[in-house]
């Protein structure tokens, strides 16, 4: 296993940030840690990159123990923290040279690995890192995390606050990196990015809710989901909340995703109920659950 | 329905760089208006002009009837604002934050008292009223922050990426609050990177390189670009 985590616990003053976390990541796998702000993602990354010592449990990264072999781990993994942590007053090129030097290598030696990404920021190589746009900073940080040819890459929320186009580009880069055999552990609060991982772990309040491939996780969803739309979204939500058979009703794009407490929903009955509430243009269709439906069902 | 935001050829340049390039649009009372664009498209500069903290280079705009050049103080009194970066004071309690912002918005003691009661009841915050805001989960903070932005019954609320990183359930509860406020006549001006949230808006406008590239109801935009989701509309437009 590239990463093996066994019953890790970590508490801060009055918060248990990680509760009995266990999972394995195979060599070459793109593994996603999916969960909202405050779920424990960053704590987990800091434990695995040897920046925090867990209260109990153990873990290995590239077969090195996170406590006893921490120096070997630091030499062999790449880590891109959620917060931009390069030197703002060094230029793009200086930052990259600096990180290459620390790991006793050079930009030339591992240029192949970063080439695709570096060419996009090369026109700005003499610009100070602090003056780069968000997307550029992210690309530079990724180059710096790759420059020593790590065996495992840790990316903590690389796409938070990034627009959808840049997010898509970033994931394309990850897919290409994965082809080189690199193991990647990536965390994100965006549920739609889960589908791009080989396997994912849902995490909330320090606990793992589920680990599987994105497809398998969708199949775990036991209830039927219906898309409901009408002429007034607010009235529709309020009405569904007041409906005695409602199991869950959440806005999804221009529809509500609705699930019923009963095993067989009578669509006509629900239609009449909404009609009585004064709604119009009501459409009710069965639909497939999304990753986000599954997460919400597990989190509830 | 009356327009509460009117923008005509609004422009902002920084030296040779045009951040916002002659944008024009209107927003109606009670409308949920989504303001989208890639990082660096000019959204933040545009919002800063609309809320009266950056003076435009040229063009006109009125916000709740007030001019963005000459009546910026009136604008600030008639709008609410929250962003992900600045919401509440972490080292004040929930109650202290409400009192503080109520005071800033010029509410008197009695009104603040009543409003605090209402807000605490509505958000079910009884248990945490005297806790420091810094100790609360992000989703709670964002909900409180939104309610605080509504304390002085503003005509318009500006929400700058209000839900970034928030869990999916809380994110939806947050949008239910938005719907409710809009239903009561408050105009909502919101930016987001979640494209499913773009679909919750009555109309969205997409900025590309300082200009408005598209402006319509999500349904119509999807039809125009012959795609199934706002995400695809965005991907088609946002990079030229």
Short mmCIF file of C-alpha atoms in Angstrom, two decimals:
data_model
loop_
_atom_site.label_atom_id
_atom_site.label_comp_id
_atom_site.label_asym_id
_atom_site.label_seq_id
_atom_site.Cartn_x
_atom_site.Cartn_y
_atom_site.Cartn_z
CA UNK A 1 0.00 0.00 0.00
CA UNK A 2 1.11 3.51 -0.75
CA UNK A 3 -0.71 4.93 2.25
CA UNK A 4 -2.02 2.85 5.10
CA UNK A 5 -3.93 4.47 7.94
CA UNK A 6 -4.96 2.55 11.01
CA UNK A 7 -7.29 3.91 13.72
CA UNK A 8 -5.86 7.41 13.84
CA UNK A 9 -7.24 9.72 16.55
CA UNK A 10 -6.37 13.35 17.03
CA UNK A 11 -7.93 15.88 19.40
CA UNK A 12 -7.42 19.56 19.91
CA UNK A 13 -8.44 21.28 23.13
CA UNK A 14 -12.15 20.47 23.03
CA UNK A 15 -12.60 19.11 19.53
CA UNK A 16 -11.98 15.57 18.40
CA UNK A 17 -10.73 16.32 14.91
CA UNK A 18 -10.12 12.70 13.83
CA UNK A 19 -11.99 9.70 15.19
CA UNK A 20 -10.63 6.22 14.47
CA UNK A 21 -9.70 6.98 10.88
CA UNK A 22 -8.63 3.94 8.83
CA UNK A 23 -8.12 3.54 5.08
CA UNK A 24 -5.61 2.35 2.50
CA UNK A 25 -4.50 3.94 -0.74
CA UNK A 26 -3.05 1.70 -3.44
CA UNK A 27 0.04 2.65 -5.44
CA UNK A 28 -0.91 4.84 -8.39
CA UNK A 29 -4.39 5.51 -7.04
CA UNK A 30 -6.13 8.89 -7.15
CA UNK A 31 -7.90 8.90 -3.79
CA UNK A 32 -10.29 11.65 -2.74
CA UNK A 33 -11.11 12.81 0.78
CA UNK A 34 -14.49 14.46 0.37
CA UNK A 35 -15.99 16.55 3.14
CA UNK A 36 -17.03 20.04 4.19
CA UNK A 37 -15.05 22.67 6.04
CA UNK A 38 -14.23 21.47 9.55
CA UNK A 39 -14.58 17.75 8.72
CA UNK A 40 -10.96 16.99 9.66
CA UNK A 41 -9.39 16.89 6.19
CA UNK A 42 -6.50 19.23 6.96
CA UNK A 43 -5.71 17.52 10.27
CA UNK A 44 -5.55 14.20 8.45
CA UNK A 45 -3.17 15.64 5.84
CA UNK A 46 -0.96 17.14 8.53
CA UNK A 47 -0.77 13.82 10.35
CA UNK A 48 0.15 11.92 7.18
CA UNK A 49 2.79 14.46 6.15
CA UNK A 50 4.35 14.20 9.67
CA UNK A 51 3.51 17.76 10.68
CA UNK A 52 1.22 16.60 13.51
CA UNK A 53 1.57 13.62 15.82
CA UNK A 54 -1.66 11.64 16.28
CA UNK A 55 -2.93 10.89 19.81
CA UNK A 56 -3.26 7.22 18.92
CA UNK A 57 -3.24 4.88 15.95
CA UNK A 58 -0.57 4.45 13.30
CA UNK A 59 0.00 5.06 9.62
CA UNK A 60 2.58 4.47 6.92
CA UNK A 61 3.27 6.46 3.78
CA UNK A 62 5.37 4.70 1.12
CA UNK A 63 5.95 2.06 3.81
CA UNK A 64 7.57 4.58 6.15
CA UNK A 65 6.09 4.98 9.61
CA UNK A 66 4.78 8.51 10.24
CA UNK A 67 6.39 8.67 13.72
CA UNK A 68 9.66 6.78 13.50
CA UNK A 69 10.47 7.40 9.83
CA UNK A 70 9.21 10.94 9.51
CA UNK A 71 12.36 12.17 7.81
CA UNK A 72 12.08 9.57 5.03
CA UNK A 73 8.48 10.61 4.48
CA UNK A 74 9.40 14.25 4.22
CA UNK A 75 11.95 13.33 1.55
CA UNK A 76 9.61 11.24 -0.51
CA UNK A 77 6.24 13.00 -0.53
CA UNK A 78 4.99 16.20 -2.11
CA UNK A 79 2.58 18.36 -0.11
CA UNK A 80 0.48 21.24 -1.29
CA UNK A 81 -1.24 22.78 1.74
CA UNK A 82 -4.64 24.43 1.46
CA UNK A 83 -3.21 27.81 2.28
CA UNK A 84 -0.73 29.24 -0.22
CA UNK A 85 2.62 28.74 1.53
CA UNK A 86 5.29 29.66 -1.00
CA UNK A 87 7.58 32.63 -0.54
CA UNK A 88 5.55 35.62 -1.72
CA UNK A 89 8.62 37.80 -2.19
CA UNK A 90 10.55 35.31 -4.28
CA UNK A 91 9.82 35.08 -8.00
CA UNK A 92 8.21 32.07 -9.63
CA UNK A 93 11.60 30.74 -10.75
CA UNK A 94 13.29 31.47 -7.41
CA UNK A 95 10.60 29.57 -5.52
CA UNK A 96 10.97 26.57 -7.77
CA UNK A 97 14.79 26.63 -7.56
CA UNK A 98 14.57 26.96 -3.80
CA UNK A 99 12.42 23.86 -3.43
CA UNK A 100 14.58 21.92 -5.89
CA UNK A 101 17.71 22.86 -3.87
CA UNK A 102 16.21 21.84 -0.56
CA UNK A 103 15.57 18.39 -1.98
CA UNK A 104 19.07 18.31 -3.51
CA UNK A 105 17.82 18.23 -7.07
CA UNK A 106 17.40 20.74 -9.91
CA UNK A 107 14.59 22.00 -12.12
CA UNK A 108 16.30 20.36 -15.13
CA UNK A 109 16.49 16.92 -13.51
CA UNK A 110 12.74 16.47 -13.07
CA UNK A 111 11.55 18.92 -15.69
CA UNK A 112 9.52 16.23 -17.48
CA UNK A 113 7.21 15.88 -14.51
CA UNK A 114 6.35 19.57 -14.24
CA UNK A 115 6.72 20.61 -17.89
CA UNK A 116 3.00 20.58 -18.74
CA UNK A 117 2.19 22.78 -15.80
CA UNK A 118 5.32 24.94 -15.75
CA UNK A 119 5.00 26.13 -19.34
CA UNK A 120 1.74 27.83 -18.33
CA UNK A 121 3.46 29.96 -15.71
CA UNK A 122 6.85 30.29 -17.40
CA UNK A 123 5.91 33.62 -19.05
CA UNK A 124 5.69 35.02 -15.49
CA UNK A 125 8.84 33.37 -14.13
CA UNK A 126 10.31 36.70 -13.04
CA UNK A 127 7.16 37.80 -11.25
CA UNK A 128 7.00 37.60 -7.47
CA UNK A 129 4.78 34.76 -6.26
CA UNK A 130 2.71 37.19 -4.17
CA UNK A 131 1.69 39.05 -7.34
CA UNK A 132 0.30 36.01 -9.15
CA UNK A 133 -3.41 35.34 -9.69
CA UNK A 134 -5.07 32.53 -7.73
CA UNK A 135 -4.88 30.04 -10.59
CA UNK A 136 -1.19 30.79 -11.22
CA UNK A 137 -0.29 30.44 -7.54
CA UNK A 138 -1.97 27.08 -7.52
CA UNK A 139 0.05 25.91 -10.54
CA UNK A 140 3.32 27.15 -9.03
CA UNK A 141 2.54 25.41 -5.73
CA UNK A 142 1.89 22.19 -7.61
CA UNK A 143 5.22 22.50 -9.46
CA UNK A 144 7.05 23.07 -6.16
CA UNK A 145 5.36 20.02 -4.63
CA UNK A 146 6.47 17.88 -7.61
CA UNK A 147 10.01 19.12 -8.20
CA UNK A 148 11.71 16.35 -6.18
CA UNK A 149 9.74 13.58 -7.96
CA UNK A 150 7.71 12.44 -4.94
CA UNK A 151 6.15 8.98 -4.74
CA UNK A 152 3.01 10.29 -3.04
CA UNK A 153 1.40 13.66 -3.63
CA UNK A 154 -0.79 15.26 -0.94
CA UNK A 155 -3.12 18.01 -2.15
CA UNK A 156 -5.20 19.68 0.54
CA UNK A 157 -8.19 21.45 -1.03
CA UNK A 158 -6.32 22.55 -4.15
CA UNK A 159 -9.51 23.84 -5.79
CA UNK A 160 -11.33 25.65 -2.98
CA UNK A 161 -12.40 29.11 -4.10
CA UNK A 162 -11.29 28.36 -7.66
CA UNK A 163 -13.72 28.94 -10.54
CA UNK A 164 -15.18 25.95 -12.46
CA UNK A 165 -12.98 26.40 -15.53
CA UNK A 166 -9.74 26.46 -13.54
CA UNK A 167 -11.00 23.54 -11.46
CA UNK A 168 -11.52 21.49 -14.60
CA UNK A 169 -8.03 22.33 -15.86
CA UNK A 170 -6.55 21.38 -12.51
CA UNK A 171 -8.21 17.97 -12.53
CA UNK A 172 -6.98 17.35 -16.07
CA UNK A 173 -3.45 18.01 -14.77
CA UNK A 174 -3.97 15.53 -11.92
CA UNK A 175 -5.17 12.86 -14.33
CA UNK A 176 -2.03 13.31 -16.44
CA UNK A 177 0.20 13.16 -13.34
CA UNK A 178 -1.49 9.96 -12.28
CA UNK A 179 -0.34 8.37 -15.55
CA UNK A 180 3.27 8.69 -14.36
CA UNK A 181 2.49 6.25 -11.56
CA UNK A 182 2.22 8.86 -8.82
CA UNK A 183 -0.13 8.14 -5.90
CA UNK A 184 -2.35 11.14 -5.19
CA UNK A 185 -4.36 11.90 -2.07
CA UNK A 186 -6.57 14.94 -2.67
CA UNK A 187 -9.20 16.58 -0.50
CA UNK A 188 -12.10 18.72 -1.68
CA UNK A 189 -15.38 20.17 -0.44
CA UNK A 190 -16.79 20.00 -4.01
CA UNK A 191 -18.93 16.89 -4.37
CA UNK A 192 -18.79 16.96 -8.18
CA UNK A 193 -15.03 16.35 -8.02
CA UNK A 194 -15.61 13.04 -6.23
CA UNK A 195 -16.59 11.41 -9.52
CA UNK A 196 -13.10 12.14 -10.88
CA UNK A 197 -11.34 10.02 -8.22
CA UNK A 198 -10.65 6.26 -8.37
CA UNK A 199 -11.94 5.89 -4.84
CA UNK A 200 -13.28 8.33 -2.29
CA UNK A 201 -13.75 8.58 1.45
CA UNK A 202 -16.59 10.75 2.75
CA UNK A 203 -15.54 12.51 5.93
CA UNK A 204 -17.64 14.57 8.33
CA UNK A 205 -17.02 15.66 11.94
CA UNK A 206 -13.79 13.68 12.06
CA UNK A 207 -15.30 10.35 11.03
CA UNK A 208 -15.22 8.50 7.74
CA UNK A 209 -18.79 7.83 6.61
CA UNK A 210 -18.03 5.61 3.62
CA UNK A 211 -15.13 4.47 1.42
CA UNK A 212 -15.63 3.12 -2.09
CA UNK A 213 -15.48 3.92 -5.79
CA UNK A 214 -17.78 6.80 -6.79
CA UNK A 215 -20.03 4.42 -8.74
CA UNK A 216 -20.35 1.93 -5.91
CA UNK A 217 -21.21 4.72 -3.50
CA UNK A 218 -24.06 5.82 -5.75
CA UNK A 219 -25.44 2.28 -5.67
CA UNK A 220 -25.50 2.35 -1.89
CA UNK A 221 -28.24 4.95 -2.05
CA UNK A 222 -31.34 2.99 -1.11
CA UNK A 223 -34.16 5.48 -1.64
CA UNK A 224 -35.77 6.57 -4.88
CA UNK A 225 -35.06 10.18 -5.76
CA UNK A 226 -37.52 12.41 -7.58
CA UNK A 227 -36.87 15.66 -9.38
CA UNK A 228 -39.65 18.11 -8.58
CA UNK A 229 -40.03 21.54 -10.09
CA UNK A 230 -42.82 24.13 -9.98
CA UNK A 231 -43.40 27.80 -10.67
CA UNK A 232 -42.34 29.00 -7.20
CA UNK A 233 -39.23 27.45 -5.68
CA UNK A 234 -39.73 28.90 -2.21
CA UNK A 235 -43.35 27.75 -1.98
CA UNK A 236 -42.32 24.35 -3.29
CA UNK A 237 -39.67 23.87 -0.57
CA UNK A 238 -42.05 25.06 2.15
CA UNK A 239 -44.84 22.79 0.89
CA UNK A 240 -42.63 19.71 0.67
CA UNK A 241 -41.36 20.35 4.18
CA UNK A 242 -44.93 20.39 5.41
CA UNK A 243 -45.82 17.16 3.56
CA UNK A 244 -46.23 14.29 6.02
CA UNK A 245 -44.52 11.69 3.82
CA UNK A 246 -41.39 13.71 3.05
CA UNK A 247 -38.16 11.94 3.95
CA UNK A 248 -35.88 14.57 2.45
CA UNK A 249 -36.28 17.57 0.13
CA UNK A 250 -33.21 19.48 -1.01
CA UNK A 251 -32.75 22.07 -3.76
CA UNK A 252 -30.65 20.74 -6.67
CA UNK A 253 -30.21 23.19 -9.49
CA UNK A 254 -33.63 24.17 -10.83
CA UNK A 255 -35.36 21.22 -9.11
CA UNK A 256 -35.91 19.79 -5.66
CA UNK A 257 -34.53 16.30 -5.01
CA UNK A 258 -37.26 14.58 -3.07
CA UNK A 259 -37.38 11.22 -1.33
CA UNK A 260 -40.44 9.72 0.33
CA UNK A 261 -40.77 7.92 3.66
CA UNK A 262 -42.84 5.19 2.02
CA UNK A 263 -41.44 2.56 -0.32
CA UNK A 264 -43.91 3.33 -3.10
CA UNK A 265 -44.62 6.97 -3.66
CA UNK A 266 -47.93 7.80 -5.30
CA UNK A 267 -46.93 10.56 -7.66
CA UNK A 268 -50.53 11.67 -8.27
CA UNK A 269 -51.12 12.11 -4.57
CA UNK A 270 -48.07 14.31 -4.19
CA UNK A 271 -49.06 16.23 -7.31
CA UNK A 272 -52.51 16.95 -5.90
CA UNK A 273 -51.00 18.00 -2.57
CA UNK A 274 -48.73 20.53 -4.26
CA UNK A 275 -51.59 21.74 -6.43
CA UNK A 276 -53.68 22.37 -3.31
CA UNK A 277 -50.78 24.42 -1.92
CA UNK A 278 -51.27 26.74 -4.89
CA UNK A 279 -48.33 25.62 -6.99
CA UNK A 280 -48.45 25.43 -10.75
CA UNK A 281 -46.37 23.91 -13.60
CA UNK A 282 -45.57 20.98 -11.32
CA UNK A 283 -43.27 18.33 -12.78
CA UNK A 284 -42.34 15.16 -10.87
CA UNK A 285 -39.86 12.72 -12.41
CA UNK A 286 -37.77 9.95 -10.98
CA UNK A 287 -34.04 10.64 -11.27
CA UNK A 288 -30.71 9.07 -10.34
CA UNK A 289 -29.07 10.01 -7.04
CA UNK A 290 -25.88 12.07 -7.26
CA UNK A 291 -22.78 11.86 -5.09
CA UNK A 292 -24.15 14.82 -3.16
CA UNK A 293 -27.47 13.03 -2.43
CA UNK A 294 -25.48 10.11 -1.08
CA UNK A 295 -23.30 12.32 1.09
CA UNK A 296 -26.31 14.12 2.54
CA UNK A 297 -28.11 10.85 3.26
CA UNK A 298 -25.02 9.52 5.08
CA UNK A 299 -24.39 12.78 6.92
CA UNK A 300 -27.92 13.08 8.23
CA UNK B 1 -41.70 45.69 -10.75
CA UNK B 2 -39.30 48.47 -9.74
CA UNK B 3 -35.55 48.22 -10.38
CA UNK B 4 -33.43 48.48 -7.24
CA UNK B 5 -30.12 48.25 -9.08
CA UNK B 6 -29.52 50.17 -12.32
CA UNK B 7 -26.12 49.98 -13.94
CA UNK B 8 -25.17 51.81 -17.14
CA UNK B 9 -21.80 51.43 -18.87
CA UNK B 10 -20.06 51.16 -15.53
CA UNK B 11 -16.30 51.07 -16.01
CA UNK B 12 -13.22 50.86 -13.81
CA UNK B 13 -9.68 51.09 -15.05
CA UNK B 14 -6.43 50.67 -13.14
CA UNK B 15 -3.75 52.37 -15.23
CA UNK B 16 -3.86 50.70 -18.63
CA UNK B 17 -5.87 47.75 -17.33
CA UNK B 18 -9.65 47.78 -17.66
CA UNK B 19 -11.01 45.63 -14.82
CA UNK B 20 -14.68 46.37 -15.54
CA UNK B 21 -15.54 47.31 -19.10
CA UNK B 22 -18.81 49.22 -19.63
CA UNK B 23 -21.22 46.81 -17.93
CA UNK B 24 -24.98 47.50 -17.93
CA UNK B 25 -27.83 45.67 -16.22
CA UNK B 26 -30.87 46.11 -13.97
CA UNK B 27 -31.98 44.07 -10.99
CA UNK B 28 -35.62 44.04 -9.80
CA UNK B 29 -37.01 44.14 -6.29
CA UNK B 30 -37.08 40.67 -4.72
CA UNK B 31 -34.96 39.15 -7.48
CA UNK B 32 -32.16 36.63 -6.81
CA UNK B 33 -29.41 37.81 -9.14
CA UNK B 34 -26.37 35.59 -9.65
CA UNK B 35 -23.11 37.30 -10.55
CA UNK B 36 -20.66 34.77 -11.99
CA UNK B 37 -17.26 34.78 -13.59
CA UNK B 38 -13.85 33.14 -13.48
CA UNK B 39 -11.26 34.33 -10.94
CA UNK B 40 -10.00 37.66 -12.22
CA UNK B 41 -12.99 38.40 -14.48
CA UNK B 42 -13.76 41.63 -12.62
CA UNK B 43 -16.53 40.56 -10.26
CA UNK B 44 -14.96 41.90 -7.08
CA UNK B 45 -14.15 45.28 -8.64
CA UNK B 46 -17.72 45.52 -9.94
CA UNK B 47 -19.21 44.71 -6.54
CA UNK B 48 -16.94 47.23 -4.82
CA UNK B 49 -18.34 49.94 -7.09
CA UNK B 50 -21.92 48.85 -6.45
CA UNK B 51 -21.56 48.95 -2.67
CA UNK B 52 -19.93 52.36 -2.70
CA UNK B 53 -16.36 51.57 -1.67
CA UNK B 54 -14.67 52.05 -5.05
CA UNK B 55 -15.36 55.07 -7.26
CA UNK B 56 -16.06 54.11 -10.89
CA UNK B 57 -13.89 55.55 -13.68
CA UNK B 58 -16.97 56.19 -15.84
CA UNK B 59 -20.58 55.16 -16.34
CA UNK B 60 -23.52 55.39 -13.94
CA UNK B 61 -25.19 53.26 -11.36
CA UNK B 62 -27.87 53.67 -8.74
CA UNK B 63 -28.29 51.25 -5.84
CA UNK B 64 -31.63 51.41 -4.01
CA UNK B 65 -32.05 54.78 -5.73
CA UNK B 66 -28.72 56.21 -4.58
CA UNK B 67 -25.89 57.34 -6.83
CA UNK B 68 -22.60 55.41 -6.64
CA UNK B 69 -20.54 58.62 -7.00
CA UNK B 70 -22.29 61.00 -4.68
CA UNK B 71 -24.42 59.01 -2.23
CA UNK B 72 -22.13 56.19 -1.10
CA UNK B 73 -23.01 56.62 2.59
CA UNK B 74 -26.73 56.23 1.83
CA UNK B 75 -25.94 53.14 -0.22
CA UNK B 76 -24.08 51.56 2.70
CA UNK B 77 -27.04 52.24 5.01
CA UNK B 78 -29.49 50.62 2.60
CA UNK B 79 -27.66 47.43 1.74
CA UNK B 80 -26.49 44.36 3.61
CA UNK B 81 -23.18 42.70 2.83
CA UNK B 82 -21.54 39.44 3.70
CA UNK B 83 -18.60 37.59 2.23
CA UNK B 84 -16.74 34.45 3.04
CA UNK B 85 -13.67 36.43 3.99
CA UNK B 86 -15.34 38.91 6.26
CA UNK B 87 -18.41 37.89 8.15
CA UNK B 88 -18.45 38.15 11.94
CA UNK B 89 -15.93 38.85 14.68
CA UNK B 90 -14.55 35.50 15.90
CA UNK B 91 -13.63 36.85 19.32
CA UNK B 92 -17.08 38.23 20.10
CA UNK B 93 -19.97 36.01 21.18
CA UNK B 94 -23.00 35.45 18.96
CA UNK B 95 -24.99 37.97 20.97
CA UNK B 96 -22.19 40.55 20.98
CA UNK B 97 -21.84 40.29 17.22
CA UNK B 98 -25.56 40.91 16.71
CA UNK B 99 -25.47 43.89 19.09
CA UNK B 100 -22.36 45.27 17.43
CA UNK B 101 -23.68 45.07 13.88
CA UNK B 102 -27.11 46.32 14.97
CA UNK B 103 -25.34 49.37 16.40
CA UNK B 104 -23.26 49.89 13.26
CA UNK B 105 -26.44 49.83 11.19
CA UNK B 106 -27.94 52.47 13.48
CA UNK B 107 -30.65 50.41 15.19
CA UNK B 108 -31.72 51.54 18.66
CA UNK B 109 -31.33 49.41 21.81
CA UNK B 110 -34.89 48.13 21.86
CA UNK B 111 -34.90 47.14 18.23
CA UNK B 112 -31.57 45.35 18.69
CA UNK B 113 -33.02 43.50 21.65
CA UNK B 114 -36.10 42.34 19.74
CA UNK B 115 -34.10 41.48 16.64
CA UNK B 116 -31.59 39.46 18.66
CA UNK B 117 -34.43 37.46 20.20
CA UNK B 118 -36.00 36.81 16.78
CA UNK B 119 -32.72 35.80 15.19
CA UNK B 120 -31.76 33.44 18.01
CA UNK B 121 -35.17 31.78 17.93
CA UNK B 122 -35.26 31.44 14.17
CA UNK B 123 -31.77 29.94 13.87
CA UNK B 124 -32.22 27.88 17.06
CA UNK B 125 -29.10 29.37 18.63
CA UNK B 126 -30.28 29.34 22.25
CA UNK B 127 -27.44 26.99 23.34
CA UNK B 128 -24.66 29.06 21.82
CA UNK B 129 -25.70 32.71 22.27
CA UNK B 130 -22.87 33.34 24.71
CA UNK B 131 -20.23 31.33 22.85
CA UNK B 132 -17.49 32.97 20.84
CA UNK B 133 -18.33 32.93 17.16
CA UNK B 134 -14.85 31.54 16.43
CA UNK B 135 -15.80 28.27 18.10
CA UNK B 136 -18.82 27.63 15.83
CA UNK B 137 -18.83 25.53 12.64
CA UNK B 138 -18.43 27.53 9.43
CA UNK B 139 -21.98 26.77 8.27
CA UNK B 140 -23.46 28.27 11.44
CA UNK B 141 -21.31 31.36 11.13
CA UNK B 142 -22.49 31.88 7.56
CA UNK B 143 -26.15 31.56 8.55
CA UNK B 144 -25.74 34.00 11.44
CA UNK B 145 -23.77 36.32 9.22
CA UNK B 146 -26.55 36.36 6.62
CA UNK B 147 -29.16 37.11 9.27
CA UNK B 148 -26.98 39.89 10.63
CA UNK B 149 -26.69 41.38 7.13
CA UNK B 150 -30.52 41.53 7.13
CA UNK B 151 -30.87 43.13 10.60
CA UNK B 152 -31.54 46.64 9.33
CA UNK B 153 -34.02 45.40 6.68
CA UNK B 154 -31.87 46.44 3.73
CA UNK B 155 -33.41 46.62 0.26
CA UNK B 156 -30.50 44.68 -1.23
CA UNK B 157 -28.10 42.11 0.22
CA UNK B 158 -24.75 41.47 -1.47
CA UNK B 159 -23.40 37.97 -0.84
CA UNK B 160 -19.85 37.35 -2.02
CA UNK B 161 -19.26 33.58 -2.19
CA UNK B 162 -21.29 32.98 0.94
CA UNK B 163 -21.20 29.18 0.85
CA UNK B 164 -17.60 28.25 -0.07
CA UNK B 165 -16.55 25.06 1.75
CA UNK B 166 -19.85 24.76 3.62
CA UNK B 167 -21.30 21.23 3.85
CA UNK B 168 -24.03 20.34 1.33
CA UNK B 169 -26.91 20.27 3.82
CA UNK B 170 -26.04 23.60 5.44
CA UNK B 171 -25.45 25.05 1.97
CA UNK B 172 -29.06 24.19 1.11
CA UNK B 173 -30.40 25.55 4.39
CA UNK B 174 -28.54 28.73 3.55
CA UNK B 175 -30.28 28.91 0.18
CA UNK B 176 -33.64 28.37 1.83
CA UNK B 177 -32.88 31.49 3.88
CA UNK B 178 -32.07 33.32 0.66
CA UNK B 179 -35.37 32.24 -0.93
CA UNK B 180 -37.24 33.37 2.13
CA UNK B 181 -35.63 36.80 2.16
CA UNK B 182 -36.25 37.22 -1.57
CA UNK B 183 -39.85 36.14 -1.11
CA UNK B 184 -40.24 38.97 1.42
CA UNK B 185 -39.02 41.46 -1.15
CA UNK B 186 -35.30 41.70 -0.39
CA UNK B 187 -33.15 41.73 -3.51
CA UNK B 188 -30.30 39.21 -3.44
CA UNK B 189 -27.08 39.86 -5.36
CA UNK B 190 -24.91 36.74 -5.03
CA UNK B 191 -21.61 35.40 -6.36
CA UNK B 192 -20.74 31.72 -6.23
CA UNK B 193 -18.41 29.11 -7.66
CA UNK B 194 -21.01 26.38 -7.21
CA UNK B 195 -22.80 26.10 -10.52
CA UNK B 196 -25.78 24.28 -9.03
CA UNK B 197 -26.31 27.42 -6.96
CA UNK B 198 -26.29 29.47 -10.14
CA UNK B 199 -29.41 27.52 -11.11
CA UNK B 200 -31.17 28.70 -7.94
CA UNK B 201 -31.01 32.30 -9.17
CA UNK B 202 -33.82 34.03 -11.06
CA UNK B 203 -31.26 35.44 -13.49
CA UNK B 204 -27.52 35.13 -13.75
CA UNK B 205 -24.95 37.28 -15.41
CA UNK B 206 -21.57 35.87 -16.45
CA UNK B 207 -18.57 38.20 -16.62
CA UNK B 208 -15.60 37.45 -18.85
CA UNK B 209 -12.58 39.77 -18.98
CA UNK B 210 -14.46 42.69 -17.48
CA UNK B 211 -17.50 42.43 -19.75
CA UNK B 212 -20.91 40.84 -19.37
CA UNK B 213 -20.90 37.90 -21.73
CA UNK B 214 -24.35 36.51 -20.90
CA UNK B 215 -27.34 37.63 -18.85
CA UNK B 216 -30.58 35.67 -18.60
CA UNK B 217 -32.57 33.14 -16.57
CA UNK B 218 -30.59 29.88 -16.10
CA UNK B 219 -33.24 28.01 -18.09
CA UNK B 220 -32.84 30.33 -21.09
CA UNK B 221 -29.04 30.26 -20.93
CA UNK B 222 -29.06 26.49 -21.03
CA UNK B 223 -31.39 26.62 -24.02
CA UNK B 224 -29.27 29.22 -25.83
CA UNK B 225 -26.06 27.25 -25.37
CA UNK B 226 -27.80 23.90 -25.95
CA UNK B 227 -26.48 22.29 -22.75
CA UNK B 228 -28.02 20.62 -19.69
CA UNK B 229 -26.40 22.52 -16.84
CA UNK B 230 -25.12 25.94 -15.84
CA UNK B 231 -21.72 24.31 -15.34
CA UNK B 232 -21.53 23.64 -19.09
CA UNK B 233 -22.75 27.15 -19.90
CA UNK B 234 -19.98 28.49 -17.71
CA UNK B 235 -17.31 26.26 -19.23
CA UNK B 236 -18.36 27.38 -22.72
CA UNK B 237 -18.23 31.05 -21.87
CA UNK B 238 -15.73 31.75 -19.18
CA UNK B 239 -12.55 31.32 -21.21
CA UNK B 240 -12.18 33.04 -24.54
#
